[in-house]
PDB file of C-alpha atoms in Angstrom:
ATOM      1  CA  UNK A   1       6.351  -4.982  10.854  1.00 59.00           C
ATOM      2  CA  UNK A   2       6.605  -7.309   7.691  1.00 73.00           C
ATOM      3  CA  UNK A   3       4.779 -10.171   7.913  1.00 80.00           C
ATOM      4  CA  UNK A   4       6.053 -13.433   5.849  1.00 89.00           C
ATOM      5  CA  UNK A   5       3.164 -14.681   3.634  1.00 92.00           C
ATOM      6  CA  UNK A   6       4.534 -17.965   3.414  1.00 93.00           C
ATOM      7  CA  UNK A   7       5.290 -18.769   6.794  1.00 94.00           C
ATOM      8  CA  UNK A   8       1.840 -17.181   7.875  1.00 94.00           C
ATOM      9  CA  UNK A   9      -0.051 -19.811   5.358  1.00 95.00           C
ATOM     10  CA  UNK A  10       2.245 -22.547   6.664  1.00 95.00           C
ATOM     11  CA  UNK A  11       1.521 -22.193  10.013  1.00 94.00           C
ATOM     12  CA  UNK A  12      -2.381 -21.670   8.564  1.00 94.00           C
ATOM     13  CA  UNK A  13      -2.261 -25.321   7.170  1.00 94.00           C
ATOM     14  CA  UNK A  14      -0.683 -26.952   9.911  1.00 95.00           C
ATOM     15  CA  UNK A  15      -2.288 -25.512  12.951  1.00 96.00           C
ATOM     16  CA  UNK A  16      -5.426 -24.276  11.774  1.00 95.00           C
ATOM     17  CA  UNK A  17      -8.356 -25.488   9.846  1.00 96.00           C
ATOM     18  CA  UNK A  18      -8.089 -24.391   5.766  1.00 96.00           C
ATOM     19  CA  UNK A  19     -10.041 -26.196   2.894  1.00 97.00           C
ATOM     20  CA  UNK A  20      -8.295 -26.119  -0.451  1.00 97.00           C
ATOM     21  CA  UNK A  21      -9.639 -25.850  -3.719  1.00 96.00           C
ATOM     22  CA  UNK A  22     -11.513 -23.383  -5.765  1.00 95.00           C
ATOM     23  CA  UNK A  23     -15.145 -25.530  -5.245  1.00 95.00           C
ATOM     24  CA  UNK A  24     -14.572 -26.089  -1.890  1.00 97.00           C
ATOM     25  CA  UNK A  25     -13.406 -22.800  -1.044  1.00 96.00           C
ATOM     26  CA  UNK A  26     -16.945 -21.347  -2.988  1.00 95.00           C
ATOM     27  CA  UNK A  27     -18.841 -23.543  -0.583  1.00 96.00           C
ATOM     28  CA  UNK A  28     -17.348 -22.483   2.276  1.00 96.00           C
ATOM     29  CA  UNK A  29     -17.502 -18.861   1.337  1.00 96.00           C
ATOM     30  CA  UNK A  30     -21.325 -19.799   0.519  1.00 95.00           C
ATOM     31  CA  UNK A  31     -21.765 -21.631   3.969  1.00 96.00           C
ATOM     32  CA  UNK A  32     -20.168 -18.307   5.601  1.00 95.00           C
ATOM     33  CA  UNK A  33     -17.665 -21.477   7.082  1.00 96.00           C
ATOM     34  CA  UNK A  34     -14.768 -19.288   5.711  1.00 96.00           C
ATOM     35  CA  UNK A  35     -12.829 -16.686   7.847  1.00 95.00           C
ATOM     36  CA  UNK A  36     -10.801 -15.547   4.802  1.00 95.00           C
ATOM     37  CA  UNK A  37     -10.194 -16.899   1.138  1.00 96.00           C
ATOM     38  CA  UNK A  38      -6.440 -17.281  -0.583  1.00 96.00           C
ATOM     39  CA  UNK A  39      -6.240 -16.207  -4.154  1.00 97.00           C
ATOM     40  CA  UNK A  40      -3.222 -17.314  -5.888  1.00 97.00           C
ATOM     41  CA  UNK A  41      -3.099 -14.944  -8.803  1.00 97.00           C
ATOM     42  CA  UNK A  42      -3.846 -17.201 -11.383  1.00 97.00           C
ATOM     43  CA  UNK A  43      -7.137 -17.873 -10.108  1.00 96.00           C
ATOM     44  CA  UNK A  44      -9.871 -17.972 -12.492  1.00 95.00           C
ATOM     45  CA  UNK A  45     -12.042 -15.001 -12.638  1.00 96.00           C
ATOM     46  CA  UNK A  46     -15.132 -16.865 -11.908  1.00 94.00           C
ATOM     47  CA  UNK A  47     -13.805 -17.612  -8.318  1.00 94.00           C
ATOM     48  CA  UNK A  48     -12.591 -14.235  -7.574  1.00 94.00           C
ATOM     49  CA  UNK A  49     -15.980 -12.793  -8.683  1.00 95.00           C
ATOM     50  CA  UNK A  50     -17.820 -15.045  -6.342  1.00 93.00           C
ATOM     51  CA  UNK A  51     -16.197 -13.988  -3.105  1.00 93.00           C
ATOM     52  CA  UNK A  52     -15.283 -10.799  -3.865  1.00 92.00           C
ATOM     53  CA  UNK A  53     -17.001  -8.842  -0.980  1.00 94.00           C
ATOM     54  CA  UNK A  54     -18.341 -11.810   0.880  1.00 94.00           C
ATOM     55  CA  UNK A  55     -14.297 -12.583   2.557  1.00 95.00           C
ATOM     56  CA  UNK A  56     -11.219 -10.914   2.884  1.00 95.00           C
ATOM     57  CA  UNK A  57      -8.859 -11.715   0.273  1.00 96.00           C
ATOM     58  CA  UNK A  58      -5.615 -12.478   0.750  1.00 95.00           C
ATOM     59  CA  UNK A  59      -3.544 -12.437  -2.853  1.00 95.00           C
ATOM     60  CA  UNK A  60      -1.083 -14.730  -2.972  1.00 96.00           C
ATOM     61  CA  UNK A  61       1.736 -13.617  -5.142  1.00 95.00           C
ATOM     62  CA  UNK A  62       2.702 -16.273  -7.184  1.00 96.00           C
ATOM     63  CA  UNK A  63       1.262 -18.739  -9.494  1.00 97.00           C
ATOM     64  CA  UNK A  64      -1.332 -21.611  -8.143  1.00 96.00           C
ATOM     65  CA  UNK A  65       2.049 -24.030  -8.531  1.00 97.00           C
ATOM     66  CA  UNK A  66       3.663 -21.523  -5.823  1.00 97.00           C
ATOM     67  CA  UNK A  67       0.976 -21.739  -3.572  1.00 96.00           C
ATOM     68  CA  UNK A  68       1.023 -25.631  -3.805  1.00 96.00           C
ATOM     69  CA  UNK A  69       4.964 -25.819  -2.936  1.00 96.00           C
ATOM     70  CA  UNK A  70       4.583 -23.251  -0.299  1.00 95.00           C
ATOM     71  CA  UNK A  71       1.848 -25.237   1.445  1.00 94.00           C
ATOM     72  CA  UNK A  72       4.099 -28.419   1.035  1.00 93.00           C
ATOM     73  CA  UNK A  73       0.975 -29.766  -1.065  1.00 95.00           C
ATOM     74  CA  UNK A  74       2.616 -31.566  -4.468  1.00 96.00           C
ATOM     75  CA  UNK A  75      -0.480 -30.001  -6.698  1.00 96.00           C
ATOM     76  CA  UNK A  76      -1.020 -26.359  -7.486  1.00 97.00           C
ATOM     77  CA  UNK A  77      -3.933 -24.639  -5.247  1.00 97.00           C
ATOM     78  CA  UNK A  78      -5.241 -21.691  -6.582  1.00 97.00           C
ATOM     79  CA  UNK A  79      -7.723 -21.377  -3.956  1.00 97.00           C
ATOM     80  CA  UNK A  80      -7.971 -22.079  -0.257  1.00 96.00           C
ATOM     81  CA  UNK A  81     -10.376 -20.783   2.451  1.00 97.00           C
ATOM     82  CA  UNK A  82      -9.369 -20.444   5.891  1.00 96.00           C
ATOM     83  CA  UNK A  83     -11.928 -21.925   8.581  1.00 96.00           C
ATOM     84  CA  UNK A  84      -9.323 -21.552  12.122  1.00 95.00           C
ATOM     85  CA  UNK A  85      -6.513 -19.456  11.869  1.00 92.00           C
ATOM     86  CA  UNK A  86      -5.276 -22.041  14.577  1.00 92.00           C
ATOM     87  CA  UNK A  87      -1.633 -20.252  15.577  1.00 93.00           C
ATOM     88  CA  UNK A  88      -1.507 -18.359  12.918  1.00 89.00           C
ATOM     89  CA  UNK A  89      -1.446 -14.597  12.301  1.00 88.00           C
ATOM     90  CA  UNK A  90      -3.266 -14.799   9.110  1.00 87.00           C
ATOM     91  CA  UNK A  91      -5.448 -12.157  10.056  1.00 83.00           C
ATOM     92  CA  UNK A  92      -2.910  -9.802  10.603  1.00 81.00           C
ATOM     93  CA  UNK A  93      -2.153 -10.257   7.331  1.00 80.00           C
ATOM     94  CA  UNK A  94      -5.606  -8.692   5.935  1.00 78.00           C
ATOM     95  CA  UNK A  95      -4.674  -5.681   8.480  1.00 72.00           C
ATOM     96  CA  UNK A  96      -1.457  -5.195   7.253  1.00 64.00           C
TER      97      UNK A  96
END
């Protein structure tokens, strides 16, 4: 079954508990706070590097201005940890 990515990180944001932005999302990661990290694919190679292995990754498709629109957020977000998938079905997203 396809799952849609956008509706999946909508339902993330409104239901659930996510922190956005790539120092924030590094702390959480850090704090072991985060369940799974975002990447949109313009993410800087620093941030990948430091959660690389620690989270899943999710890799958003689209530029961090994509992300930001698709998260109804008016700033681009190239980085976002998720805390509580709240009714979300995020994490069938890292199985899929």
């Amino acid at each position: 079954m396809e799952v849609d990515l956008n509706k999946v990180l909508r339902s993330a944001v409104q239901t659930g508990t996510v922190i956005i932005g790539s120092k924030r999302t590094q702390k959480a990661v850090e704090s072991n706070q985060a369940k799974a990290v975002v990447l949109a694919s313009n993410c800087p190679e620093e941030v990948r590097k430091m959660v690389t292995g620690k989270v899943p990754i999710i890799d958003f498709p689209g530029m961090g201005v994509e992300l930001g629109t698709t998260l109804s957020k008016p700033f681009a977000i190239v980085a976002m940890a998720v805390v509580e998938s709240g009714e979300s079905d995020i994490m069938a997203v890292l199985k899929a």
